[in-house]
Amino acid sequence: MKAMILAAGRGERMRPLTDHTPKPLLLVGGKPLIVWHLERLSTLGFKDVVINHAYLGEQIEQALGNGSVWGLNIQYSPESIALETAGGIANALPLLGDTPFLVVNGDVFTDIHFDRLSLSSPNLAHLVMVDNPPQHPHGDFAVSSGKVAEAGARKLTFSGVGVYHPTLFVGIQRGQPAKLAPLLKAAMSNGLVSGEYYQGVWHDIGTPERLHQLDELINFSSL
């Protein structure tokens, strides 16, 4: 299965750190956020990785190259304008192929076992859900009996890690911005989104403060 890392965000909430450095290249625990993903993907047996980028994207390509350092084959999907999550994925479909693929947000830090995730037909998406962090107390979706729905007794937060079938993005024109949530909700209404609840390490790195907190946690723990 191929993997895609979403790395095209401007990182407005991370300013001034992102004024001259793209968010995925910000250091945590002594190495760029995105390198943690690449190392983990390689360790878990992934070979082909697609990375989209927009703001300061040339820095990402210069820093990561073709991925051979990690035993990976990295291909890039540049965006001239911000395409949002679904638009970015749709734009990269020619590189991802016609079978299910893994997508990971570039601004999360996690030890989720990417290699254990899969997508069973006829589902169009499989989402990893986590406990609601302080900055997102109300969650996103509910998980029940292996299915994800908009409503439920207990809403969890979408981790930014999922497996998708290309068919989910069939209605999006390449190069056009599109959000992921409407696609997921439409698929949920038809019972086509599976999911699981993950209770391991997961951090959303959305602000300089959270980046600093994670950096301290990594430096003073065995993560």
PDB file of N, CA, C and O in Angstrom, residues 121-177:
ATOM      1  N   SER A 121     -13.751  -3.768   1.471  1.00  0.00           N
ATOM      2  CA  SER A 121     -14.843  -3.457   0.549  1.00  0.00           C
ATOM      3  C   SER A 121     -16.179  -3.739   1.250  1.00  0.00           C
ATOM      4  O   SER A 121     -16.295  -4.700   2.017  1.00  0.00           O
ATOM      5  N   PRO A 122     -17.193  -2.906   1.011  1.00  0.00           N
ATOM      6  CA  PRO A 122     -17.277  -1.799   0.045  1.00  0.00           C
ATOM      7  C   PRO A 122     -16.936  -0.434   0.642  1.00  0.00           C
ATOM      8  O   PRO A 122     -17.253   0.583   0.044  1.00  0.00           O
ATOM      9  N   ASN A 123     -16.312  -0.410   1.824  1.00  0.00           N
ATOM     10  CA  ASN A 123     -16.009   0.867   2.471  1.00  0.00           C
ATOM     11  C   ASN A 123     -15.109   1.734   1.596  1.00  0.00           C
ATOM     12  O   ASN A 123     -14.235   1.230   0.888  1.00  0.00           O
ATOM     13  N   LEU A 124     -15.307   3.042   1.692  1.00  0.00           N
ATOM     14  CA  LEU A 124     -14.505   4.004   0.930  1.00  0.00           C
ATOM     15  C   LEU A 124     -13.442   4.664   1.786  1.00  0.00           C
ATOM     16  O   LEU A 124     -12.520   5.293   1.263  1.00  0.00           O
ATOM     17  N   ALA A 125     -13.561   4.528   3.121  1.00  0.00           N
ATOM     18  CA  ALA A 125     -12.588   5.130   4.022  1.00  0.00           C
ATOM     19  C   ALA A 125     -12.548   4.356   5.333  1.00  0.00           C
ATOM     20  O   ALA A 125     -13.553   3.773   5.764  1.00  0.00           O
ATOM     21  N   HIS A 126     -11.367   4.345   5.936  1.00  0.00           N
ATOM     22  CA  HIS A 126     -11.178   3.764   7.266  1.00  0.00           C
ATOM     23  C   HIS A 126     -10.417   4.792   8.085  1.00  0.00           C
ATOM     24  O   HIS A 126      -9.294   5.178   7.730  1.00  0.00           O
ATOM     25  N   LEU A 127     -11.021   5.279   9.166  1.00  0.00           N
ATOM     26  CA  LEU A 127     -10.453   6.366   9.951  1.00  0.00           C
ATOM     27  C   LEU A 127      -9.964   5.876  11.311  1.00  0.00           C
ATOM     28  O   LEU A 127     -10.603   5.048  11.947  1.00  0.00           O
ATOM     29  N   VAL A 128      -8.838   6.435  11.745  1.00  0.00           N
ATOM     30  CA  VAL A 128      -8.342   6.170  13.094  1.00  0.00           C
ATOM     31  C   VAL A 128      -8.795   7.330  13.975  1.00  0.00           C
ATOM     32  O   VAL A 128      -8.480   8.489  13.706  1.00  0.00           O
ATOM     33  N   MET A 129      -9.530   6.993  15.036  1.00  0.00           N
ATOM     34  CA  MET A 129     -10.076   7.994  15.942  1.00  0.00           C
ATOM     35  C   MET A 129      -9.338   7.950  17.273  1.00  0.00           C
ATOM     36  O   MET A 129      -8.902   6.886  17.718  1.00  0.00           O
ATOM     37  N   VAL A 130      -9.195   9.110  17.904  1.00  0.00           N
ATOM     38  CA  VAL A 130      -8.463   9.210  19.164  1.00  0.00           C
ATOM     39  C   VAL A 130      -9.285  10.015  20.171  1.00  0.00           C
ATOM     40  O   VAL A 130     -10.283  10.653  19.817  1.00  0.00           O
ATOM     41  N   ASP A 131      -8.833   9.989  21.430  1.00  0.00           N
ATOM     42  CA  ASP A 131      -9.491  10.799  22.456  1.00  0.00           C
ATOM     43  C   ASP A 131      -9.424  12.274  22.089  1.00  0.00           C
ATOM     44  O   ASP A 131      -8.455  12.736  21.476  1.00  0.00           O
ATOM     45  N   ASN A 132     -10.427  13.022  22.512  1.00  0.00           N
ATOM     46  CA  ASN A 132     -10.477  14.450  22.193  1.00  0.00           C
ATOM     47  C   ASN A 132      -9.413  15.216  22.978  1.00  0.00           C
ATOM     48  O   ASN A 132      -9.390  15.160  24.208  1.00  0.00           O
ATOM     49  N   PRO A 133      -8.541  15.935  22.282  1.00  0.00           N
ATOM     50  CA  PRO A 133      -7.532  16.750  22.977  1.00  0.00           C
ATOM     51  C   PRO A 133      -8.184  18.002  23.561  1.00  0.00           C
ATOM     52  O   PRO A 133      -9.309  18.359  23.178  1.00  0.00           O
ATOM     53  N   PRO A 134      -7.497  18.694  24.471  1.00  0.00           N
ATOM     54  CA  PRO A 134      -8.071  19.896  25.089  1.00  0.00           C
ATOM     55  C   PRO A 134      -8.533  20.946  24.084  1.00  0.00           C
ATOM     56  O   PRO A 134      -9.537  21.630  24.304  1.00  0.00           O
ATOM     57  N   GLN A 135      -7.802  21.070  22.969  1.00  0.00           N
ATOM     58  CA  GLN A 135      -8.148  22.102  21.992  1.00  0.00           C
ATOM     59  C   GLN A 135      -9.299  21.703  21.077  1.00  0.00           C
ATOM     60  O   GLN A 135      -9.758  22.494  20.253  1.00  0.00           O
ATOM     61  N   HIS A 136      -9.794  20.461  21.212  1.00  0.00           N
ATOM     62  CA  HIS A 136     -10.892  19.977  20.365  1.00  0.00           C
ATOM     63  C   HIS A 136     -11.806  19.087  21.211  1.00  0.00           C
ATOM     64  O   HIS A 136     -11.948  17.899  20.945  1.00  0.00           O
ATOM     65  N   PRO A 137     -12.430  19.645  22.236  1.00  0.00           N
ATOM     66  CA  PRO A 137     -13.141  18.843  23.244  1.00  0.00           C
ATOM     67  C   PRO A 137     -14.396  18.132  22.765  1.00  0.00           C
ATOM     68  O   PRO A 137     -14.828  17.154  23.391  1.00  0.00           O
ATOM     69  N   HIS A 138     -14.988  18.599  21.681  1.00  0.00           N
ATOM     70  CA  HIS A 138     -16.261  18.025  21.255  1.00  0.00           C
ATOM     71  C   HIS A 138     -16.125  16.931  20.202  1.00  0.00           C
ATOM     72  O   HIS A 138     -17.107  16.297  19.820  1.00  0.00           O
ATOM     73  N   GLY A 139     -14.918  16.703  19.720  1.00  0.00           N
ATOM     74  CA  GLY A 139     -14.684  15.615  18.787  1.00  0.00           C
ATOM     75  C   GLY A 139     -15.246  15.852  17.399  1.00  0.00           C
ATOM     76  O   GLY A 139     -15.742  16.936  17.060  1.00  0.00           O
ATOM     77  N   ASP A 140     -15.176  14.800  16.585  1.00  0.00           N
ATOM     78  CA  ASP A 140     -15.620  14.877  15.189  1.00  0.00           C
ATOM     79  C   ASP A 140     -16.724  13.880  14.867  1.00  0.00           C
ATOM     80  O   ASP A 140     -17.804  14.256  14.412  1.00  0.00           O
ATOM     81  N   PHE A 141     -16.421  12.607  15.079  1.00  0.00           N
ATOM     82  CA  PHE A 141     -17.337  11.542  14.710  1.00  0.00           C
ATOM     83  C   PHE A 141     -17.398  10.484  15.809  1.00  0.00           C
ATOM     84  O   PHE A 141     -16.548  10.438  16.689  1.00  0.00           O
ATOM     85  N   ALA A 142     -18.405   9.631  15.704  1.00  0.00           N
ATOM     86  CA  ALA A 142     -18.564   8.532  16.657  1.00  0.00           C
ATOM     87  C   ALA A 142     -18.229   7.202  15.987  1.00  0.00           C
ATOM     88  O   ALA A 142     -18.423   7.037  14.779  1.00  0.00           O
ATOM     89  N   VAL A 143     -17.705   6.268  16.765  1.00  0.00           N
ATOM     90  CA  VAL A 143     -17.383   4.927  16.254  1.00  0.00           C
ATOM     91  C   VAL A 143     -18.231   3.910  16.996  1.00  0.00           C
ATOM     92  O   VAL A 143     -18.275   3.895  18.228  1.00  0.00           O
ATOM     93  N   SER A 144     -18.904   3.060  16.251  1.00  0.00           N
ATOM     94  CA  SER A 144     -19.728   2.016  16.851  1.00  0.00           C
ATOM     95  C   SER A 144     -19.706   0.789  15.968  1.00  0.00           C
ATOM     96  O   SER A 144     -19.967   0.876  14.760  1.00  0.00           O
ATOM     97  N   SER A 145     -19.355  -0.335  16.555  1.00  0.00           N
ATOM     98  CA  SER A 145     -19.322  -1.609  15.828  1.00  0.00           C
ATOM     99  C   SER A 145     -18.486  -1.515  14.548  1.00  0.00           C
ATOM    100  O   SER A 145     -18.854  -2.068  13.502  1.00  0.00           O
ATOM    101  N   GLY A 146     -17.387  -0.797  14.642  1.00  0.00           N
ATOM    102  CA  GLY A 146     -16.470  -0.714  13.510  1.00  0.00           C
ATOM    103  C   GLY A 146     -16.875   0.252  12.430  1.00  0.00           C
ATOM    104  O   GLY A 146     -16.201   0.353  11.403  1.00  0.00           O
ATOM    105  N   LYS A 147     -17.948   1.001  12.640  1.00  0.00           N
ATOM    106  CA  LYS A 147     -18.399   1.992  11.667  1.00  0.00           C
ATOM    107  C   LYS A 147     -18.302   3.388  12.253  1.00  0.00           C
ATOM    108  O   LYS A 147     -18.456   3.583  13.462  1.00  0.00           O
ATOM    109  N   VAL A 148     -18.051   4.372  11.395  1.00  0.00           N
ATOM    110  CA  VAL A 148     -17.955   5.761  11.823  1.00  0.00           C
ATOM    111  C   VAL A 148     -19.191   6.504  11.346  1.00  0.00           C
ATOM    112  O   VAL A 148     -19.624   6.352  10.198  1.00  0.00           O
ATOM    113  N   ALA A 149     -19.760   7.312  12.258  1.00  0.00           N
ATOM    114  CA  ALA A 149     -20.963   8.074  11.934  1.00  0.00           C
ATOM    115  C   ALA A 149     -20.826   9.494  12.457  1.00  0.00           C
ATOM    116  O   ALA A 149     -20.015   9.780  13.344  1.00  0.00           O
ATOM    117  N   GLU A 150     -21.640  10.404  11.893  1.00  0.00           N
ATOM    118  CA  GLU A 150     -21.602  11.799  12.342  1.00  0.00           C
ATOM    119  C   GLU A 150     -22.075  11.947  13.779  1.00  0.00           C
ATOM    120  O   GLU A 150     -21.536  12.734  14.550  1.00  0.00           O
ATOM    121  N   ALA A 151     -23.103  11.182  14.133  1.00  0.00           N
ATOM    122  CA  ALA A 151     -23.698  11.304  15.460  1.00  0.00           C
ATOM    123  C   ALA A 151     -23.470  10.034  16.257  1.00  0.00           C
ATOM    124  O   ALA A 151     -23.318   8.950  15.705  1.00  0.00           O
ATOM    125  N   GLY A 152     -23.452  10.205  17.575  1.00  0.00           N
ATOM    126  CA  GLY A 152     -23.280   9.056  18.446  1.00  0.00           C
ATOM    127  C   GLY A 152     -23.177   9.496  19.888  1.00  0.00           C
ATOM    128  O   GLY A 152     -23.038  10.691  20.187  1.00  0.00           O
ATOM    129  N   ALA A 153     -23.241   8.530  20.800  1.00  0.00           N
ATOM    130  CA  ALA A 153     -23.210   8.843  22.221  1.00  0.00           C
ATOM    131  C   ALA A 153     -21.886   9.483  22.632  1.00  0.00           C
ATOM    132  O   ALA A 153     -21.842  10.340  23.514  1.00  0.00           O
ATOM    133  N   ARG A 154     -20.818   9.075  21.982  1.00  0.00           N
ATOM    134  CA  ARG A 154     -19.506   9.622  22.336  1.00  0.00           C
ATOM    135  C   ARG A 154     -18.724   9.934  21.077  1.00  0.00           C
ATOM    136  O   ARG A 154     -18.348   9.033  20.330  1.00  0.00           O
ATOM    137  N   LYS A 155     -18.479  11.200  20.851  1.00  0.00           N
ATOM    138  CA  LYS A 155     -17.707  11.604  19.685  1.00  0.00           C
ATOM    139  C   LYS A 155     -16.222  11.616  20.006  1.00  0.00           C
ATOM    140  O   LYS A 155     -15.810  12.065  21.080  1.00  0.00           O
ATOM    141  N   LEU A 156     -15.429  11.113  19.067  1.00  0.00           N
ATOM    142  CA  LEU A 156     -13.980  11.107  19.177  1.00  0.00           C
ATOM    143  C   LEU A 156     -13.394  12.045  18.122  1.00  0.00           C
ATOM    144  O   LEU A 156     -14.105  12.538  17.249  1.00  0.00           O
ATOM    145  N   THR A 157     -12.098  12.270  18.199  1.00  0.00           N
ATOM    146  CA  THR A 157     -11.412  13.152  17.256  1.00  0.00           C
ATOM    147  C   THR A 157     -10.733  12.343  16.155  1.00  0.00           C
ATOM    148  O   THR A 157     -10.083  11.337  16.439  1.00  0.00           O
ATOM    149  N   PHE A 158     -10.908  12.780  14.920  1.00  0.00           N
ATOM    150  CA  PHE A 158     -10.217  12.134  13.800  1.00  0.00           C
ATOM    151  C   PHE A 158      -8.728  12.426  13.920  1.00  0.00           C
ATOM    152  O   PHE A 158      -8.320  13.582  14.019  1.00  0.00           O
ATOM    153  N   SER A 159      -7.926  11.395  13.890  1.00  0.00           N
ATOM    154  CA  SER A 159      -6.483  11.526  14.130  1.00  0.00           C
ATOM    155  C   SER A 159      -5.715  12.147  12.976  1.00  0.00           C
ATOM    156  O   SER A 159      -4.552  12.523  13.137  1.00  0.00           O
ATOM    157  N   GLY A 160      -6.342  12.214  11.803  1.00  0.00           N
ATOM    158  CA  GLY A 160      -5.598  12.643  10.624  1.00  0.00           C
ATOM    159  C   GLY A 160      -4.905  11.495   9.935  1.00  0.00           C
ATOM    160  O   GLY A 160      -4.135  11.692   8.990  1.00  0.00           O
ATOM    161  N   VAL A 161      -5.193  10.276  10.391  1.00  0.00           N
ATOM    162  CA  VAL A 161      -4.643   9.063   9.788  1.00  0.00           C
ATOM    163  C   VAL A 161      -5.808   8.226   9.267  1.00  0.00           C
ATOM    164  O   VAL A 161      -6.747   7.914  10.016  1.00  0.00           O
ATOM    165  N   GLY A 162      -5.762   7.872   7.997  1.00  0.00           N
ATOM    166  CA  GLY A 162      -6.841   7.076   7.422  1.00  0.00           C
ATOM    167  C   GLY A 162      -6.393   6.354   6.172  1.00  0.00           C
ATOM    168  O   GLY A 162      -5.339   6.647   5.600  1.00  0.00           O
ATOM    169  N   VAL A 163      -7.199   5.397   5.767  1.00  0.00           N
ATOM    170  CA  VAL A 163      -6.989   4.678   4.516  1.00  0.00           C
ATOM    171  C   VAL A 163      -8.189   4.985   3.621  1.00  0.00           C
ATOM    172  O   VAL A 163      -9.337   4.912   4.069  1.00  0.00           O
ATOM    173  N   TYR A 164      -7.926   5.340   2.373  1.00  0.00           N
ATOM    174  CA  TYR A 164      -8.990   5.762   1.475  1.00  0.00           C
ATOM    175  C   TYR A 164      -8.945   4.989   0.161  1.00  0.00           C
ATOM    176  O   TYR A 164      -7.878   4.601  -0.313  1.00  0.00           O
ATOM    177  N   HIS A 165     -10.130   4.821  -0.415  1.00  0.00           N
ATOM    178  CA  HIS A 165     -10.210   4.274  -1.758  1.00  0.00           C
ATOM    179  C   HIS A 165     -10.292   5.444  -2.737  1.00  0.00           C
ATOM    180  O   HIS A 165     -10.982   6.439  -2.456  1.00  0.00           O
ATOM    181  N   PRO A 166      -9.601   5.364  -3.863  1.00  0.00           N
ATOM    182  CA  PRO A 166      -9.634   6.482  -4.820  1.00  0.00           C
ATOM    183  C   PRO A 166     -11.042   6.898  -5.226  1.00  0.00           C
ATOM    184  O   PRO A 166     -11.277   8.075  -5.544  1.00  0.00           O
ATOM    185  N   THR A 167     -11.984   5.971  -5.198  1.00  0.00           N
ATOM    186  CA  THR A 167     -13.359   6.272  -5.595  1.00  0.00           C
ATOM    187  C   THR A 167     -13.976   7.382  -4.755  1.00  0.00           C
ATOM    188  O   THR A 167     -14.849   8.122  -5.226  1.00  0.00           O
ATOM    189  N   LEU A 168     -13.506   7.525  -3.512  1.00  0.00           N
ATOM    190  CA  LEU A 168     -14.041   8.570  -2.640  1.00  0.00           C
ATOM    191  C   LEU A 168     -13.863   9.954  -3.251  1.00  0.00           C
ATOM    192  O   LEU A 168     -14.657  10.863  -2.997  1.00  0.00           O
ATOM    193  N   PHE A 169     -12.853  10.117  -4.076  1.00  0.00           N
ATOM    194  CA  PHE A 169     -12.495  11.439  -4.605  1.00  0.00           C
ATOM    195  C   PHE A 169     -12.887  11.617  -6.072  1.00  0.00           C
ATOM    196  O   PHE A 169     -12.451  12.574  -6.715  1.00  0.00           O
ATOM    197  N   VAL A 170     -13.702  10.716  -6.585  1.00  0.00           N
ATOM    198  CA  VAL A 170     -13.999  10.700  -8.015  1.00  0.00           C
ATOM    199  C   VAL A 170     -14.691  11.983  -8.477  1.00  0.00           C
ATOM    200  O   VAL A 170     -14.561  12.390  -9.642  1.00  0.00           O
ATOM    201  N   GLY A 171     -15.429  12.645  -7.601  1.00  0.00           N
ATOM    202  CA  GLY A 171     -16.172  13.828  -8.017  1.00  0.00           C
ATOM    203  C   GLY A 171     -15.388  15.121  -7.945  1.00  0.00           C
ATOM    204  O   GLY A 171     -15.925  16.194  -8.260  1.00  0.00           O
ATOM    205  N   ILE A 172     -14.130  15.046  -7.563  1.00  0.00           N
ATOM    206  CA  ILE A 172     -13.311  16.252  -7.410  1.00  0.00           C
ATOM    207  C   ILE A 172     -12.443  16.468  -8.645  1.00  0.00           C
ATOM    208  O   ILE A 172     -11.726  15.558  -9.072  1.00  0.00           O
ATOM    209  N   GLN A 173     -12.505  17.636  -9.190  1.00  0.00           N
ATOM    210  CA  GLN A 173     -11.682  17.975 -10.343  1.00  0.00           C
ATOM    211  C   GLN A 173     -10.266  18.266  -9.883  1.00  0.00           C
ATOM    212  O   GLN A 173     -10.047  19.026  -8.933  1.00  0.00           O
ATOM    213  N   ARG A 174      -9.293  17.667 -10.543  1.00  0.00           N
ATOM    214  CA  ARG A 174      -7.896  17.887 -10.173  1.00  0.00           C
ATOM    215  C   ARG A 174      -7.551  19.371 -10.265  1.00  0.00           C
ATOM    216  O   ARG A 174      -7.925  20.056 -11.210  1.00  0.00           O
ATOM    217  N   GLY A 175      -6.840  19.835  -9.243  1.00  0.00           N
ATOM    218  CA  GLY A 175      -6.429  21.224  -9.221  1.00  0.00           C
ATOM    219  C   GLY A 175      -7.437  22.162  -8.595  1.00  0.00           C
ATOM    220  O   GLY A 175      -7.187  23.369  -8.507  1.00  0.00           O
ATOM    221  N   GLN A 176      -8.577  21.603  -8.128  1.00  0.00           N
ATOM    222  CA  GLN A 176      -9.597  22.425  -7.492  1.00  0.00           C
ATOM    223  C   GLN A 176      -9.630  22.167  -5.989  1.00  0.00           C
ATOM    224  O   GLN A 176      -9.548  21.019  -5.551  1.00  0.00           O
ATOM    225  N   PRO A 177      -9.735  23.221  -5.167  1.00  0.00           N
ATOM    226  CA  PRO A 177      -9.793  23.031  -3.719  1.00  0.00           C
ATOM    227  C   PRO A 177     -11.043  22.250  -3.307  1.00  0.00           C
ATOM    228  O   PRO A 177     -12.117  22.419  -3.897  1.00  0.00           O
TER     229      PRO A 177
END
